[in-house]
Short mmCIF file of C-alpha atoms in Angstrom, two decimals:
data_model
loop_
_atom_site.label_atom_id
_atom_site.label_comp_id
_atom_site.label_asym_id
_atom_site.label_seq_id
_atom_site.Cartn_x
_atom_site.Cartn_y
_atom_site.Cartn_z
CA MET A 7 0.00 0.00 0.00
CA ARG A 8 1.22 3.51 -0.68
CA ALA A 9 1.42 6.29 1.85
CA CYS A 10 -1.49 8.70 1.56
CA ILE A 11 0.26 11.24 3.79
CA PRO A 12 2.93 10.77 6.45
CA LEU A 13 1.44 11.11 9.89
CA VAL A 14 4.35 13.27 10.96
CA LEU A 15 3.43 15.88 8.35
CA ALA A 16 0.12 17.67 8.70
CA VAL A 17 -0.39 18.02 4.97
CA LEU A 18 -3.28 17.86 2.58
CA CYS A 19 -3.52 14.78 0.38
CA GLY A 20 -1.05 15.10 -2.47
CA LEU A 21 0.53 18.36 -1.25
CA ALA A 22 4.01 18.85 0.14
CA TRP A 23 4.94 20.50 3.42
CA ALA A 24 6.47 23.46 1.61
CA ASP A 25 3.13 24.14 -0.09
CA LEU A 26 1.50 24.81 3.26
CA TYR A 27 4.01 26.16 5.71
CA SER A 28 7.28 28.00 5.91
CA ALA A 29 9.87 27.04 8.51
CA PRO A 30 8.46 25.13 11.49
CA THR A 31 8.36 26.88 14.85
CA SER A 32 9.34 25.64 18.30
CA CYS A 33 7.56 24.23 21.35
CA GLN A 34 9.72 26.37 23.61
CA GLY A 35 7.32 27.75 26.22
CA ARG A 36 4.30 26.18 24.45
CA CYS A 37 4.16 22.62 25.85
CA TYR A 38 0.56 21.34 26.11
CA GLU A 39 -0.98 24.65 25.15
CA ALA A 40 -4.51 24.68 23.71
CA PHE A 41 -4.87 23.87 20.02
CA ASP A 42 -4.79 26.91 17.74
CA LYS A 43 -5.45 26.30 14.04
CA HIS A 44 -3.45 29.41 13.13
CA HIS A 45 -0.18 27.98 14.45
CA GLN A 46 2.26 26.51 11.94
CA CYS A 47 2.94 23.47 14.13
CA HIS A 48 1.53 22.35 17.45
CA CYS A 49 2.50 21.42 21.00
CA ASN A 50 -0.84 20.29 22.42
CA ALA A 51 -1.47 16.91 24.03
CA ARG A 52 -2.84 15.35 20.81
CA CYS A 53 -0.41 16.73 18.22
CA GLN A 54 1.37 13.37 17.92
CA GLU A 55 -1.91 11.63 17.20
CA PHE A 56 -2.61 14.10 14.38
CA GLY A 57 0.99 14.26 13.20
CA ASN A 58 1.34 18.04 13.44
CA CYS A 59 3.77 18.54 16.34
CA CYS A 60 6.68 20.92 16.12
CA LYS A 61 9.98 19.14 15.55
CA ASP A 62 11.20 19.74 19.10
CA PHE A 63 7.98 18.58 20.81
CA GLU A 64 9.46 15.27 21.97
CA SER A 65 12.66 16.80 23.36
CA LEU A 66 10.94 19.73 25.11
CA CYS A 67 7.54 18.40 26.15
CA SER A 68 7.87 14.69 26.94
CA ASP A 69 8.48 13.57 30.47
CA HIS A 70 11.80 12.02 31.36
CA GLU A 71 10.87 9.09 33.59
CA GLY A 72 11.19 5.39 32.92
CA PHE A 73 13.82 3.06 31.57
CA SER A 74 14.60 5.12 28.49
CA HIS A 75 16.41 7.74 30.57
CA SER A 76 17.96 5.49 33.24
CA SER A 77 21.36 3.90 33.44
CA ASP A 78 20.00 0.63 32.05
CA ALA A 79 18.28 2.30 29.12
CA ILE A 80 17.08 0.40 26.09
CA THR A 81 18.45 2.37 23.18
CA LYS A 82 16.58 3.54 20.10
CA GLU A 83 18.74 1.23 17.97
CA GLU A 84 17.90 -1.76 20.17
CA ILE A 85 14.16 -1.01 19.97
CA GLN A 86 14.34 -0.72 16.18
CA SER A 87 16.33 -3.95 15.93
CA ILE A 88 13.95 -6.01 18.04
CA SER A 89 10.92 -4.53 16.26
CA GLU A 90 12.37 -5.75 12.95
CA LYS A 91 12.84 -9.22 14.45
CA ILE A 92 9.23 -9.20 15.67
CA TYR A 93 8.10 -8.05 12.22
CA ARG A 94 9.91 -10.95 10.53
CA ALA A 95 8.63 -13.43 13.11
CA ASP A 96 4.95 -12.69 12.48
CA THR A 97 4.15 -15.79 10.47
CA ASN A 98 0.49 -15.63 11.53
CA LYS A 99 -0.10 -12.34 9.73
CA ALA A 100 -2.51 -12.06 6.81
CA GLN A 101 -1.17 -12.65 3.33
CA LYS A 102 -1.99 -10.31 0.46
CA GLU A 103 -4.80 -12.52 -0.78
CA ASP A 104 -6.39 -12.74 2.70
CA ILE A 105 -7.64 -9.14 2.78
CA ILE A 106 -9.11 -6.84 0.15
CA LEU A 107 -9.17 -3.30 1.51
CA ASN A 108 -11.11 -0.38 0.03
CA SER A 109 -9.59 2.69 1.68
CA GLN A 110 -11.37 5.14 -0.69
CA ASN A 111 -11.09 8.84 0.25
CA CYS A 112 -8.06 10.40 1.88
CA ILE A 113 -8.70 13.67 3.73
CA SER A 114 -6.52 16.27 5.41
CA PRO A 115 -6.05 16.32 9.20
CA SER A 116 -7.96 19.61 9.32
CA GLU A 117 -11.07 17.83 8.02
CA THR A 118 -11.23 15.09 10.65
CA ARG A 119 -13.55 17.08 12.89
CA ASP A 120 -16.14 17.46 10.15
CA GLN A 121 -17.70 14.07 10.92
CA ARG A 122 -18.60 13.59 7.27
CA ASP A 123 -18.93 10.16 5.70
CA ARG A 124 -16.83 10.42 2.55
CA CYS A 125 -16.66 6.69 1.85
CA PRO A 126 -19.88 5.05 0.65
CA LYS A 127 -18.47 1.52 0.84
CA PRO A 128 -17.09 -0.51 3.75
CA LEU A 129 -13.36 -0.48 4.45
CA PHE A 130 -13.10 -4.27 4.22
CA THR A 131 -14.26 -5.75 0.93
CA TYR A 132 -13.05 -9.23 1.87
CA VAL A 133 -11.29 -10.97 4.76
CA ASN A 134 -10.35 -14.63 4.73
CA GLU A 135 -11.97 -15.67 8.01
CA LYS A 136 -9.90 -18.85 8.12
CA LEU A 137 -7.38 -16.57 9.83
CA PHE A 138 -9.71 -16.40 12.80
CA SER A 139 -9.46 -20.13 13.41
CA LYS A 140 -5.76 -19.80 14.22
CA PRO A 141 -5.25 -20.25 17.98
CA THR A 142 -4.10 -16.70 18.80
CA TYR A 143 -6.83 -15.10 16.68
CA ALA A 144 -9.52 -17.30 18.22
CA ALA A 145 -8.29 -16.59 21.75
CA PHE A 146 -8.17 -12.86 20.99
CA ILE A 147 -11.70 -12.75 19.56
CA ASN A 148 -13.02 -14.56 22.66
CA LEU A 149 -11.92 -11.56 24.74
CA LEU A 150 -13.73 -8.88 22.75
CA ASN A 151 -17.21 -9.49 24.17
CA ASN A 152 -16.06 -9.40 27.79
CA TYR A 153 -16.37 -5.63 28.20
CA GLN A 154 -18.93 -2.86 28.57
CA ARG A 155 -17.82 -0.17 26.16
CA ALA A 156 -19.20 2.79 28.16
CA THR A 157 -16.79 4.09 30.77
CA GLY A 158 -18.31 4.58 34.20
CA HIS A 159 -19.68 1.04 34.32
CA GLY A 160 -17.56 -1.33 36.38
CA GLU A 161 -16.18 -4.45 34.73
CA HIS A 162 -16.81 -7.75 36.51
CA PHE A 163 -15.17 -10.81 34.98
CA SER A 164 -16.63 -14.27 35.31
CA ALA A 165 -14.40 -17.28 35.93
CA GLN A 166 -14.64 -18.13 32.23
CA GLU A 167 -13.65 -14.61 31.19
CA LEU A 168 -10.62 -14.71 33.48
CA ALA A 169 -9.73 -18.09 31.98
CA GLU A 170 -10.00 -16.54 28.50
CA GLN A 171 -7.39 -13.95 29.48
CA ASP A 172 -5.04 -16.71 30.58
CA ALA A 173 -5.75 -18.70 27.41
CA PHE A 174 -4.88 -15.71 25.23
CA LEU A 175 -1.58 -15.14 27.04
CA ARG A 176 -0.81 -18.85 26.87
CA GLU A 177 -1.42 -19.00 23.12
CA ILE A 178 0.55 -15.90 22.21
CA MET A 179 3.51 -17.04 24.33
CA LYS A 180 3.80 -20.08 22.06
CA THR A 181 4.50 -17.84 19.06
CA ALA A 182 7.87 -16.79 17.65
CA VAL A 183 6.79 -13.15 18.03
CA MET A 184 6.42 -13.29 21.79
CA LYS A 185 9.45 -15.55 22.20
CA GLU A 186 11.52 -12.87 20.45
CA LEU A 187 10.13 -10.18 22.74
CA TYR A 188 10.69 -12.18 25.94
CA SER A 189 14.23 -13.13 24.91
CA PHE A 190 15.04 -9.48 24.28
CA LEU A 191 13.57 -8.23 27.56
CA HIS A 192 15.19 -11.06 29.52
CA HIS A 193 18.55 -10.15 28.00
CA GLN A 194 17.85 -6.53 29.00
CA ASN A 195 17.30 -7.67 32.61
CA ARG A 196 13.68 -6.58 32.63
CA TYR A 197 12.38 -10.03 33.59
CA GLY A 198 14.06 -12.90 35.38
CA SER A 199 11.69 -15.61 34.16
CA LYS A 200 9.02 -16.23 31.57
CA GLN A 201 6.37 -16.54 34.29
CA GLU A 202 7.32 -13.15 35.70
CA PHE A 203 6.90 -11.71 32.20
CA ILE A 204 3.48 -13.34 31.71
CA ASP A 205 2.27 -12.19 35.13
CA ASP A 206 3.34 -8.63 34.36
CA LEU A 207 1.62 -8.68 30.96
CA LYS A 208 -1.59 -9.81 32.61
CA ASN A 209 -1.46 -7.03 35.17
CA MET A 210 -0.47 -4.20 32.83
CA TRP A 211 -3.00 -5.13 30.12
CA PHE A 212 -5.92 -6.74 31.98
CA GLY A 213 -5.71 -5.09 35.39
CA LEU A 214 -8.73 -2.88 36.03
CA TYR A 215 -8.65 0.80 36.92
CA SER A 216 -11.17 3.65 36.84
CA ARG A 217 -11.54 6.06 33.90
CA GLY A 218 -15.00 7.14 34.98
CA ASN A 219 -16.89 7.29 38.26
CA GLU A 220 -17.24 3.55 38.67
CA GLU A 221 -14.48 1.50 40.30
CA GLY A 222 -12.63 -0.75 37.85
CA ASP A 223 -14.36 0.31 34.63
CA SER A 224 -11.40 0.09 32.23
CA SER A 225 -8.16 -1.65 31.30
CA GLY A 226 -5.42 -1.29 28.73
CA PHE A 227 -6.69 -4.22 26.71
CA GLU A 228 -10.27 -2.99 26.65
CA HIS A 229 -9.25 0.52 25.63
CA VAL A 230 -6.68 -0.32 22.94
CA PHE A 231 -8.13 -3.43 21.35
CA SER A 232 -11.86 -3.51 22.10
CA GLY A 233 -12.63 0.21 22.31
CA GLU A 234 -14.57 2.40 24.71
CA VAL A 235 -17.08 5.24 24.61
CA LYS A 236 -16.50 8.21 26.90
CA LYS A 237 -18.47 11.46 26.87
CA GLY A 238 -20.13 10.52 23.58
CA LYS A 239 -16.91 9.77 21.70
CA VAL A 240 -15.03 6.61 20.76
CA THR A 241 -11.73 6.24 22.60
CA GLY A 242 -9.11 3.60 21.89
CA PHE A 243 -10.33 0.99 19.36
CA HIS A 244 -7.04 0.46 17.52
CA ASN A 245 -7.50 -3.07 16.18
CA TRP A 246 -8.33 -4.19 12.66
CA ILE A 247 -9.97 -7.48 13.68
CA ARG A 248 -12.37 -5.69 16.00
CA PHE A 249 -13.06 -3.14 13.27
CA TYR A 250 -13.80 -5.81 10.66
CA LEU A 251 -16.11 -7.80 12.93
CA GLU A 252 -18.06 -4.70 13.98
CA GLU A 253 -18.24 -3.41 10.40
CA LYS A 254 -19.55 -6.79 9.28
CA GLU A 255 -22.35 -6.50 11.85
CA GLY A 256 -23.22 -3.00 10.63
CA LEU A 257 -22.02 -1.34 13.83
CA VAL A 258 -18.99 0.43 12.33
CA ASP A 259 -19.32 2.96 9.49
CA TYR A 260 -16.01 3.83 7.81
CA TYR A 261 -15.81 7.57 6.93
CA SER A 262 -12.32 8.33 5.57
CA HIS A 263 -8.58 8.07 6.25
CA ILE A 264 -5.68 10.48 6.62
CA TYR A 265 -2.84 7.98 6.26
CA ASP A 266 -2.23 4.78 4.33
CA GLY A 267 1.16 3.24 5.07
CA PRO A 268 3.99 2.46 2.64
CA TRP A 269 4.04 -1.30 3.17
CA ASP A 270 3.13 -3.39 0.11
CA SER A 271 2.22 -6.41 2.24
CA TYR A 272 0.63 -6.98 5.63
CA PRO A 273 0.86 -5.72 8.26
CA ASP A 274 0.14 -2.23 7.01
CA VAL A 275 -1.07 0.88 8.86
CA LEU A 276 -4.19 2.99 8.34
CA ALA A 277 -5.28 6.10 10.24
CA MET A 278 -9.00 6.52 9.77
CA GLN A 279 -12.24 8.17 10.78
CA PHE A 280 -15.37 6.16 11.57
CA THR A 281 -18.43 5.84 13.72
CA TRP A 282 -19.11 2.97 16.09
CA ASP A 283 -22.81 2.50 16.66
CA GLY A 284 -23.24 6.23 16.08
CA TYR A 285 -20.27 7.42 18.16
CA TYR A 286 -17.47 9.18 16.26
CA LYS A 287 -13.76 8.39 16.22
CA GLU A 288 -11.83 11.38 14.93
CA VAL A 289 -8.52 9.62 14.30
CA GLY A 290 -8.05 5.90 14.85
CA SER A 291 -4.73 4.43 13.81
CA ALA A 292 -4.43 0.67 13.45
CA PHE A 293 -2.25 -2.04 12.04
CA ILE A 294 -4.02 -3.90 9.23
CA GLY A 295 -3.50 -7.61 8.68
CA SER A 296 -1.23 -8.19 11.67
CA SER A 297 -1.64 -11.08 14.06
CA PRO A 298 -2.90 -10.34 17.59
CA GLU A 299 0.48 -11.31 19.03
CA PHE A 300 2.29 -8.85 16.75
CA GLU A 301 0.32 -5.85 18.00
CA PHE A 302 0.41 -7.06 21.59
CA ALA A 303 4.19 -7.50 21.37
CA LEU A 304 4.94 -4.09 19.84
CA TYR A 305 2.68 -2.16 22.20
CA SER A 306 4.11 -4.08 25.18
CA LEU A 307 7.66 -3.44 23.99
CA CYS A 308 6.97 0.28 23.72
CA PHE A 309 5.24 0.47 27.09
CA ILE A 310 8.12 -1.31 28.82
CA ALA A 311 10.95 0.46 26.98
CA ARG A 312 9.39 3.92 26.55
CA PRO A 313 6.53 4.23 29.07
CA GLY A 314 4.53 7.37 28.43
CA LYS A 315 6.67 8.39 25.48
CA VAL A 316 7.11 8.05 21.73
CA CYS A 317 8.71 4.71 20.82
CA PRO A 318 10.73 4.51 17.57
CA LEU A 319 10.19 1.27 15.64
CA SER A 320 11.35 -0.11 12.33
CA LEU A 321 9.16 -2.51 10.33
CA GLY A 322 10.41 -3.94 7.05
CA GLY A 323 12.86 -1.06 6.72
CA TYR A 324 10.22 1.64 7.26
CA PRO A 325 10.22 3.81 10.40
CA LEU A 326 7.16 3.91 12.60
CA ALA A 327 6.44 5.37 16.04
CA VAL A 328 4.06 4.23 18.75
CA ARG A 329 2.95 6.42 21.64
CA THR A 330 2.01 4.92 24.99
CA TYR A 331 0.49 6.53 28.05
CA THR A 332 0.66 5.29 31.62
CA TRP A 333 -2.31 5.26 33.98
CA ASP A 334 -0.99 7.31 36.88
CA LYS A 335 -3.95 7.26 39.28
CA SER A 336 -3.43 3.69 40.46
CA THR A 337 -0.69 1.07 40.37
CA TYR A 338 -0.12 -2.67 40.74
CA GLY A 339 2.68 -4.71 42.24
CA ASN A 340 5.61 -2.64 43.43
CA GLY A 341 4.29 0.68 42.15
CA LYS A 342 4.03 -0.39 38.50
CA LYS A 343 1.68 1.52 36.22
CA TYR A 344 -1.06 0.16 34.00
CA ILE A 345 -1.27 0.83 30.27
CA ALA A 346 -3.69 3.69 29.65
CA THR A 347 -3.39 3.57 25.88
CA ALA A 348 -1.05 2.76 23.01
CA TYR A 349 -1.40 3.79 19.38
CA ILE A 350 0.54 4.57 16.22
CA VAL A 351 1.44 8.25 15.98
CA SER A 352 3.86 8.63 13.09
CA SER A 353 5.77 7.07 10.22
CA ALA A 354 9.15 8.51 11.26
#
């Protein structure tokens, strides 16, 4: 697939940066200011999601906690190297013939708030559902109906639902993707045993915390992969399998996209606009055609190596960045933080 527009450049489809702006400005003294459409580049909390940050946003505005700034730091080069290994190890990914995508209209980032449906046809023309019979796909899909999407309603897992979480972790840990990730993190002295790693994954992804008024109404897994609705808007929902299944049921309506990645095979990346049962998602980035373990591995890698920061990856020779956020209002274990969210923010 060809790139529609790089996420790191807030440009109109088919136009170059120079056509829109002169020299970029700085985030000096502007970190997390309110959005102003008249500014040449931005320093607000969502600029990375929309790909219109000033060049020095990361250096001036990001926090400096976590492993990436400690004496045992995981370097950018190491993250990019292991992400390439994970990319090559994803043998469960979709092949070209498994998915026919109809991305249709590309819009500019400035149009994402319009909430206009510019694509009359579904995003997915065809998906080979034999993929979903693979053990990790089947275990992943079993988890998707275990949540109430509205924040403010406490989650209460049955014994079977808790067993489904364990089954998912058990299946993905059998894959080459997760073996690569564990080997890397073990070598980096992050985990002393595979069981310690699995236990931490379960806590950081499935541990419950409170986004709304109700105790235990959210988790990293629910937010990122299943999706939530908060204050009338879709939050999270960064998974292509979930999107396809909901679109097939008529619950998702694909509106447009602002980015179509450069990969000519799967996994690819799409940043899109859509409604979910009437609720709007302004920008939702997602891998397309990846296995569940691939996404789970990359987001986990980034959360562990760059918690609350931009994480530089390399996939098939192309740069990509993922942004994670920590949930700071509650912790597990020895003061560890849950995953609040993780999503693709840029192609460089």
